[in-house]
XYZ file of C-alpha atoms in Angstrom:
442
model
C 6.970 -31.890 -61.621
C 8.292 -33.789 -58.951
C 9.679 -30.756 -57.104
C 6.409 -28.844 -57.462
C 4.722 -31.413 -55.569
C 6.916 -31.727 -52.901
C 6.638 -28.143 -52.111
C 3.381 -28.462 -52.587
C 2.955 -31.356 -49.609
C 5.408 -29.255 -47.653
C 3.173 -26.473 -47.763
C 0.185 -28.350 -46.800
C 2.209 -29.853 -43.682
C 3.007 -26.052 -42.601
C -0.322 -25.444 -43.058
C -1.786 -27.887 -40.916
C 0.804 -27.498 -37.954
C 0.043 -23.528 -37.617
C -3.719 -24.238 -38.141
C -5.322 -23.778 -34.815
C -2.341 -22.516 -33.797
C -2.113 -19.125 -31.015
C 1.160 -17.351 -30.148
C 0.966 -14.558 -27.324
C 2.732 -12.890 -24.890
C 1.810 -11.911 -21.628
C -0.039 -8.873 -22.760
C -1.727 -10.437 -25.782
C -2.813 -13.084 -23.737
C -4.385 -10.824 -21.701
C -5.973 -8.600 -24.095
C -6.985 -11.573 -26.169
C -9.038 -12.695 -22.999
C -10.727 -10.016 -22.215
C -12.302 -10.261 -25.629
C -12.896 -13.959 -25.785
C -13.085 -14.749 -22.064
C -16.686 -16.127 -20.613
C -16.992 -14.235 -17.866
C -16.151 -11.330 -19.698
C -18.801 -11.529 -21.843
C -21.305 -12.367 -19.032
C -19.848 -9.097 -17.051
C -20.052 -6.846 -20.380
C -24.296 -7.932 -20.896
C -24.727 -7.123 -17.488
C -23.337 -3.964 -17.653
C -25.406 -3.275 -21.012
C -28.521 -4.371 -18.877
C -27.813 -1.796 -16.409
C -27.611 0.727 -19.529
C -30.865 -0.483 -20.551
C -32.600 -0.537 -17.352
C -31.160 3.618 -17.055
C -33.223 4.101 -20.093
C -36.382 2.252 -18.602
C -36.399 4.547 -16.205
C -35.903 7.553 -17.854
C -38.711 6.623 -20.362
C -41.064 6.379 -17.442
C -41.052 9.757 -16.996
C -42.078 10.112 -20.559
C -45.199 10.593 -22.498
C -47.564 7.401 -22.175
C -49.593 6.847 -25.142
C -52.282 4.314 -25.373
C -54.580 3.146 -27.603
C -57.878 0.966 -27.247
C -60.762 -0.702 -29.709
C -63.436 -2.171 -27.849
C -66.688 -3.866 -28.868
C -69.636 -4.953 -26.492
C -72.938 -6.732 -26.953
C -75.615 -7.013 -24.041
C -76.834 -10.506 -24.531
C -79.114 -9.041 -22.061
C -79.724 -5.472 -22.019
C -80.210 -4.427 -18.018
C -83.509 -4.160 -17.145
C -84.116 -0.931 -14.802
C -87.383 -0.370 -12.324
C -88.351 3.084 -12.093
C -91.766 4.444 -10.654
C -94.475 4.537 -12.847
C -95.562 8.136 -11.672
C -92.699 9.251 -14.296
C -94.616 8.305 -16.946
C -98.276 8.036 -15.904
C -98.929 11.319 -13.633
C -101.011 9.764 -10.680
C -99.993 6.491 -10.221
C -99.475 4.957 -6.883
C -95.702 6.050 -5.629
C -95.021 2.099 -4.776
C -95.759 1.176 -8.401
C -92.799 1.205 -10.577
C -92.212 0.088 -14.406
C -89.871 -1.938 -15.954
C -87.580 -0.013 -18.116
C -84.681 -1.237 -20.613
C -81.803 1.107 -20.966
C -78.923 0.766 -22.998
C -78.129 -0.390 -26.987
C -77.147 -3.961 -27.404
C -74.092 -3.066 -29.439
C -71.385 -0.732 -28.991
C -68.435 -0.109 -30.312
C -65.399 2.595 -29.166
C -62.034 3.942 -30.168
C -60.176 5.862 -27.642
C -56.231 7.046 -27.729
C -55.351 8.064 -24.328
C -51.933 10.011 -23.462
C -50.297 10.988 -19.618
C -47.340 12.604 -18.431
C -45.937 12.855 -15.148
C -45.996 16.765 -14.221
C -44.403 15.973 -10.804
C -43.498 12.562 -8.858
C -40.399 12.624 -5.998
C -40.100 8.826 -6.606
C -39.550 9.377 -10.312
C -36.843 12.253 -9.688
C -34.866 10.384 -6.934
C -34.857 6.982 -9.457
C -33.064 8.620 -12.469
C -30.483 10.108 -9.589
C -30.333 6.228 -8.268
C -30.148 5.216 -11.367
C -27.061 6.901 -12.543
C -24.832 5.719 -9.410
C -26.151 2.285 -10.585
C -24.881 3.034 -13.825
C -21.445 4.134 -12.150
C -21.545 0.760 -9.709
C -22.282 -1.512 -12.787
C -19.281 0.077 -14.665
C -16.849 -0.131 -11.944
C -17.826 -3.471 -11.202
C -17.476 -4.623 -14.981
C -13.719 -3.132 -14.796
C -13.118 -5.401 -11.168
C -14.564 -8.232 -13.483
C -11.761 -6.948 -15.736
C -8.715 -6.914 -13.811
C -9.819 -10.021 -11.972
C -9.751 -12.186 -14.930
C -6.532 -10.252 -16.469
C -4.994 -11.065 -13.220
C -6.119 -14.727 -13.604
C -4.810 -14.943 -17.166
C -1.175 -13.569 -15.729
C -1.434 -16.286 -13.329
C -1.934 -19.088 -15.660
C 0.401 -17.769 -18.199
C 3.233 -17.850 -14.962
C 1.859 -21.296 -14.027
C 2.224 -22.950 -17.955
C 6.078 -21.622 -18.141
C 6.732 -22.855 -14.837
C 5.509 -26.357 -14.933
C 7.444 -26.437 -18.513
C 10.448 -25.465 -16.809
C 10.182 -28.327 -14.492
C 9.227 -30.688 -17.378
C 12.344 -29.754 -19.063
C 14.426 -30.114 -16.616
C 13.509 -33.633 -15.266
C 13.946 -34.970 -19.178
C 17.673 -33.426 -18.688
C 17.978 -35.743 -15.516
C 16.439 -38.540 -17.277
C 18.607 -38.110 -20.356
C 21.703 -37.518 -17.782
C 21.123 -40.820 -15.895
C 19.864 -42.726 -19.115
C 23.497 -41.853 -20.164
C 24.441 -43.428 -16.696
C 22.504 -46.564 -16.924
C 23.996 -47.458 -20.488
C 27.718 -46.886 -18.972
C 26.775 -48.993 -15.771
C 25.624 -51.442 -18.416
C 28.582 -51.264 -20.102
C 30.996 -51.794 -17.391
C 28.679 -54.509 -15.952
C 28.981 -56.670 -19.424
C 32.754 -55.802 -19.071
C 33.288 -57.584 -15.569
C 33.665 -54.260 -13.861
C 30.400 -53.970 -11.705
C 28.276 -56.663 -10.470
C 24.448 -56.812 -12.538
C 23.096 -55.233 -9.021
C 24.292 -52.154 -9.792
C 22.281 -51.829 -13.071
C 19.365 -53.053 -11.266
C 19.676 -49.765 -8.822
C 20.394 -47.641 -11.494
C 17.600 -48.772 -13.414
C 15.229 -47.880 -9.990
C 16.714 -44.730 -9.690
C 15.983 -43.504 -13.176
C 12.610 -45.062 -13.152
C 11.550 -42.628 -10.069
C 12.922 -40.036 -12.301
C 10.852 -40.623 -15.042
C 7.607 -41.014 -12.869
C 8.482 -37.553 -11.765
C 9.139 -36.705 -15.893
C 5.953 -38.423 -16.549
C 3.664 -35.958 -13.742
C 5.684 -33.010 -14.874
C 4.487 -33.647 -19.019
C 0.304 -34.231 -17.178
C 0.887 -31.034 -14.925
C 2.147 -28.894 -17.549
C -0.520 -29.858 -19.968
C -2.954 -29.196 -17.424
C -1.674 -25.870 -16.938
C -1.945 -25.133 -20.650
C -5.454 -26.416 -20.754
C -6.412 -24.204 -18.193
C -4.395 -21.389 -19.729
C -6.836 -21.955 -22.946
C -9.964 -21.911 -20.763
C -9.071 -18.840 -19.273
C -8.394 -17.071 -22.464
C -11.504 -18.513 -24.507
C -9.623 -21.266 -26.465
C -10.638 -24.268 -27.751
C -8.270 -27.300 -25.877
C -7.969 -29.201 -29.319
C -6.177 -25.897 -30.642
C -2.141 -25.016 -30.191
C -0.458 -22.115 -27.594
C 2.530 -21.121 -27.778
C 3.688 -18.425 -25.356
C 6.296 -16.247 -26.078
C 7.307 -14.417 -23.059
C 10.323 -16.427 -21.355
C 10.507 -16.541 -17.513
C 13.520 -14.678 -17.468
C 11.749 -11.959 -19.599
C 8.802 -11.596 -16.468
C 11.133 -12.199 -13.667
C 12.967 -8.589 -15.554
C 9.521 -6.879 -15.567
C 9.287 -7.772 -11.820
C 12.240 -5.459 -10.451
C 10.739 -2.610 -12.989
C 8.176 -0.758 -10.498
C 8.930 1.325 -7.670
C 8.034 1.059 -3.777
C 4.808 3.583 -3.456
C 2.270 4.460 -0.528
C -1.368 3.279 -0.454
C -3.967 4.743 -2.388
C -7.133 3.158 -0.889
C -9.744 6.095 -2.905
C -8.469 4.792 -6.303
C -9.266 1.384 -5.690
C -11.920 0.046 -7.728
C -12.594 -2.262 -3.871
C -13.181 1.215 -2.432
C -14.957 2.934 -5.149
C -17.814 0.116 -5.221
C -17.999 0.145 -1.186
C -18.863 4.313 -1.726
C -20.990 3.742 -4.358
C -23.394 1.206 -2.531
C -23.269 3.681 0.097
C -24.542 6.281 -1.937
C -26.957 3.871 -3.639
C -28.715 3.018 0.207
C -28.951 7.177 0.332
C -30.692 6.989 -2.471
C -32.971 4.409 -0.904
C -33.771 6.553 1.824
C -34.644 9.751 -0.044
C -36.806 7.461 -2.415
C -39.027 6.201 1.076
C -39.220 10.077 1.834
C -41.033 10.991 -1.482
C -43.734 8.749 -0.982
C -45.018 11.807 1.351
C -45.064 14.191 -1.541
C -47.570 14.236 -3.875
C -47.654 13.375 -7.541
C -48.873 14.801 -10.316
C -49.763 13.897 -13.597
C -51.715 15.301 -16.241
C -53.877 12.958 -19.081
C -55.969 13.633 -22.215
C -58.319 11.428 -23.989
C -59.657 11.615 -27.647
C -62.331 9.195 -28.448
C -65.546 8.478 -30.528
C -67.900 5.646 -30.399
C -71.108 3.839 -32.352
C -74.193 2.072 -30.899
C -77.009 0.363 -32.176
C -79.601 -2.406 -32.312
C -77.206 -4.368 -34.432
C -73.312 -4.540 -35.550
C -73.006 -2.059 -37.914
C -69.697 0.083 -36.668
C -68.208 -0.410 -40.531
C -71.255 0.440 -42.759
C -70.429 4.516 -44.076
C -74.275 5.280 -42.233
C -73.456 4.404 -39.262
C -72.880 7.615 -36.707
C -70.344 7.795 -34.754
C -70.018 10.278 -31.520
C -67.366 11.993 -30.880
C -65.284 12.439 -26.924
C -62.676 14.842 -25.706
C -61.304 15.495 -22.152
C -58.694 17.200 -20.724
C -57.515 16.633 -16.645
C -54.872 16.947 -14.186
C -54.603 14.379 -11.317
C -52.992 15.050 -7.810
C -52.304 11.782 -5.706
C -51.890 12.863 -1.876
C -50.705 10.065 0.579
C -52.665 10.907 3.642
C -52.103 7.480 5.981
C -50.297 4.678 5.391
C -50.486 2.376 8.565
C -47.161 3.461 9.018
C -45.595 1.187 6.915
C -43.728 4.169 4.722
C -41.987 5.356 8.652
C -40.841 1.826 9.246
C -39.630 1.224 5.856
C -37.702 4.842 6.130
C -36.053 3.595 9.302
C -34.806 -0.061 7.814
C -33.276 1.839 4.860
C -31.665 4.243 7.379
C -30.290 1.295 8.788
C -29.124 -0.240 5.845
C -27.656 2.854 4.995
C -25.537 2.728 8.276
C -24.082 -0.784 7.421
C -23.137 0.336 3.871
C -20.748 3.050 5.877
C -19.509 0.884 8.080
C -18.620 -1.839 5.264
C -16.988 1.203 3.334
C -14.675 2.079 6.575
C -14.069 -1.811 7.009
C -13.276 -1.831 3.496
C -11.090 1.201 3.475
C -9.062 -0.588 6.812
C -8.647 -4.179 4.577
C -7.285 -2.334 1.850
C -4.833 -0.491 3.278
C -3.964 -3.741 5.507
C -4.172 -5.931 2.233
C -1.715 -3.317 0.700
C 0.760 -3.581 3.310
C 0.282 -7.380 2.609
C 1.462 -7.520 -0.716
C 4.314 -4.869 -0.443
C 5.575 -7.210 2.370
C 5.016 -10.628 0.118
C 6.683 -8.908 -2.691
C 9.838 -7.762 -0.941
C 10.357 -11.398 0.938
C 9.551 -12.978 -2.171
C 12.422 -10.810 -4.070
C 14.937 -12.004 -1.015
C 14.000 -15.735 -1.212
C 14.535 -16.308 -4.838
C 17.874 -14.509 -4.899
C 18.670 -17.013 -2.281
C 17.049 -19.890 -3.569
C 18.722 -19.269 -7.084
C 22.249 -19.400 -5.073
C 21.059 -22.555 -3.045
C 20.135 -23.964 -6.474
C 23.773 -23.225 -8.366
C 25.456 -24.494 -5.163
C 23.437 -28.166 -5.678
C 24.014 -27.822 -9.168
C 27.512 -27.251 -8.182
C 27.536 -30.197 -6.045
C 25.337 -32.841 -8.645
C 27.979 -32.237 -11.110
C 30.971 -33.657 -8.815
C 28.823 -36.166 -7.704
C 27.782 -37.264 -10.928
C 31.532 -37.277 -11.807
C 32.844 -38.766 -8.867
C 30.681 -41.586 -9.418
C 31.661 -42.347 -13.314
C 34.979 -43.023 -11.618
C 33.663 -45.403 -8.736
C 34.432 -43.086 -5.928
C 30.973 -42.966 -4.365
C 27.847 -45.387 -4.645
C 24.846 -44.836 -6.564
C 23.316 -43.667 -3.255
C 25.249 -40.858 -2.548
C 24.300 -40.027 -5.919
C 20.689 -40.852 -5.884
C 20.782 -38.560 -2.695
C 22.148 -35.594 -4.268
C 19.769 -36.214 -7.380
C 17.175 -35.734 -5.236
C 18.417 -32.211 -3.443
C 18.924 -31.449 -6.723
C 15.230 -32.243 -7.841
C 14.112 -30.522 -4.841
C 16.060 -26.764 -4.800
C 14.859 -27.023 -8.554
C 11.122 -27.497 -7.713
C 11.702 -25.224 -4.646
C 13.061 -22.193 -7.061
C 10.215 -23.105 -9.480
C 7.584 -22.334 -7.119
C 9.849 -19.037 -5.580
C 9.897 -18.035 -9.037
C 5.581 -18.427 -9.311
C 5.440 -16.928 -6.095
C 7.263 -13.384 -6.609
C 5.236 -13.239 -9.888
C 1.793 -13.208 -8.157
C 3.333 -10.940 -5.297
C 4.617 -8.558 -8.096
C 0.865 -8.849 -10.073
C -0.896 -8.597 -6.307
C 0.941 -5.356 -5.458
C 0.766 -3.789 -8.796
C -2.853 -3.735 -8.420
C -2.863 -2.233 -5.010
C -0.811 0.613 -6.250
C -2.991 1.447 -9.524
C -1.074 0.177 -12.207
């Protein structure tokens, strides 16, 4: 019985510690946020708007169907003056009579339907409309790779500042070990107390630094979370190792720039075509539009309200037209407003050829950061192994007494600093390697 519960509590531990709990590589993380991320979501409705404002359009152009119910009373029915020689041959022509026209009540249904036989405006929108379409959608997939790249970054940013956390608790543990054998020796005769005093200095500057590595690196996780739509009470673990990524990094070949495939480029073309759109939509006003419209209606009058009694009579109305709108004169206004979109159509191009230049510039860029970034790791990781190299003699030289605690203290801190110094060489040629992937499509 005993056992059983036991497992059972054991069970209910596991249980608890993997509640909440996400494990991802690099790749899940990223395809995990662009699921859950917020700006994903906010970039996805947008592009569903432009979807939905497509089809707006596009029903515009379709049959309008209306219907109307109306009721009126004259609390007043108009009083008309018309000359009394209408009625009474003879009269003077100066006299007239006053004459009521009209039923106090009446009551109308009419259903009313139009379609558009022929607008330029309507024709050049759903042709604007679909580059908007093709704008929105390349725009959503920038959104994409934006945040995928941001996700990579933070994912590169949480192993790094772990790294350094781990390694300043094996300096702390290293000259904890220290301290207790300075301790030792001091309580034996062999060192004066002073020397535990600077020992104890020296390690507590190395803890300090412990203690901002252990706030940085839960920082970075937080932000990892926030970037991949986590709640920061819940648990990450990532499984990709550095040494995994820093692989992945020499896996891609040198290539040339492909500025046209650039999503950059693709939106710079697009608004381009999108203020050529603008300027053939000015030009239609000119043309005229045509629509055609039918009515089918019937309505009931009387002295009182009596639409719903079955003697009531109702009359019946049909018609049938076409309608031509022909702009004539404007003031002008349509020329000038032709010209500004011309304009405007001009500084789209030119932003597209300044856009084309940055690219290939910004591609140059981040082959160049990538290959110096390659070289000054390789040497930073031998500058590092050299220090290491040279803390470990120290370290040992100074169990035996040969040099002070400054010497060592000094070389701690070289130490400390190649590590830190590789950490960030190590960040940096992973962003250079995400930055020129991107420029070279993949």
């Amino acid at each position: 019985m005993n056992r059983q519960f036991n497992a059972t509590i054991v069970l209910l531990l596991l249980g608890l510690q993997l509640y909440g709990q996400h494990s991802f590589s690099l790749e899940e993380a990223q395809e995990y946020g662009l699921f859950h991320n917020q700006n994903i979501k906010k970039s996805s409705l947008e592009l569903n708007y432009a979807y939905k404002q497509l089809k707006e359009t596009i029903a515009s152009g379709l049959p309008q169907i209306n219907s109307e119910v109306k009721w009126q009373q004259f609390l007043e029915v108009p009083t008309t003056l018309v000359p009394t020689s209408q009625f009474i041959p003879g009269a003077p022509l100066d006299q007239y009579t006053e004459t009521q026209f009209g039923i106090p009540h009446t009551t109308s249904a009419t259903i009313t339907a139009s379609q558009i036989i022929f607008n330029g405006e309507y024709v050049v929108a759903l042709k604007a409309a679909k580059s908007f379409i093709q704008f929105a959608e390349i725009r959503n997939s920038l959104t994409l790779n934006q945040i995928s790249d941001s996700i990579s970054t933070a994912y590169f940013k949480a192993l790094i500042t772990k790294k350094n956390e781990k390694f300043l608790e094996y300096l702390v543990n290293i000259h904890q070990d220290l301290l207790n054998e300075v301790k030792i020796q001091c309580n034996l005769g062999f060192v004066e107390d002073i020397e535990t005093d600077k020992m104890s200095l020296t390690l507590s500057q190395i803890v300090m630094n412990y203690n901002q590595s252990m706030r940085e690196s839960s920082l970075s996780e937080a932000y990892l979370k926030l970037m991949l739509g986590i709640d920061l009470d819940e648990n990450i673990f990532l499984e990709d190792s550095l040494h995994l990524l820093l692989q992945n990094c020499s896996d891609i070949s040198l290539e040339k720039s492909n500025v046209q495939n650039t999503l950059e480029y693709q939106m710079a073309e697009l608004n381009e075509k999108l203020k050529y759109w603008d300027i053939k939509r000015y030009q239609t006003h000119k043309l005229p539009s045509i629509s055609a419209f039918a009515s089918i209606g019937t309505s009931a009058m009387g002295v009182d309200f009596t639409p719903l009694d079955a003697s009531t009579k109702w009359y019946p109305n049909e018609l049938i037209g076409i309608s031509m709108s022909i702009p004539i004169f404007d003031g002008l206004g349509g020329k000038y407003r032709i010209q500004k979109a011309k304009i405007e159509g001009e500084i789209a191009r030119l932003q597209k050829e300044n856009t084309k230049q940055n690219l290939k510039l910004s591609h140059l860029n981040a082959k160049s950061d990538y290959l110096f970034a390659q070289q000054a790791l390789k040497q930073q990781e031998n500058n590092l192994l050299i220090c290491e190299k040279i803390y470990k003699k120290t370290r040992l030289k100074y169990t035996e007494g040969i040099i002070s605690r400054r010497e060592l203290t000094q070389i701690a801190s070289e130490y400390l600093e190649h590590q830190t110094n590789q950490s960030k060489q190590i960040f940096i040629l992973l962003v250079s390697h995400l930055n020129y992937k991107r420029f070279i499509g993949k």
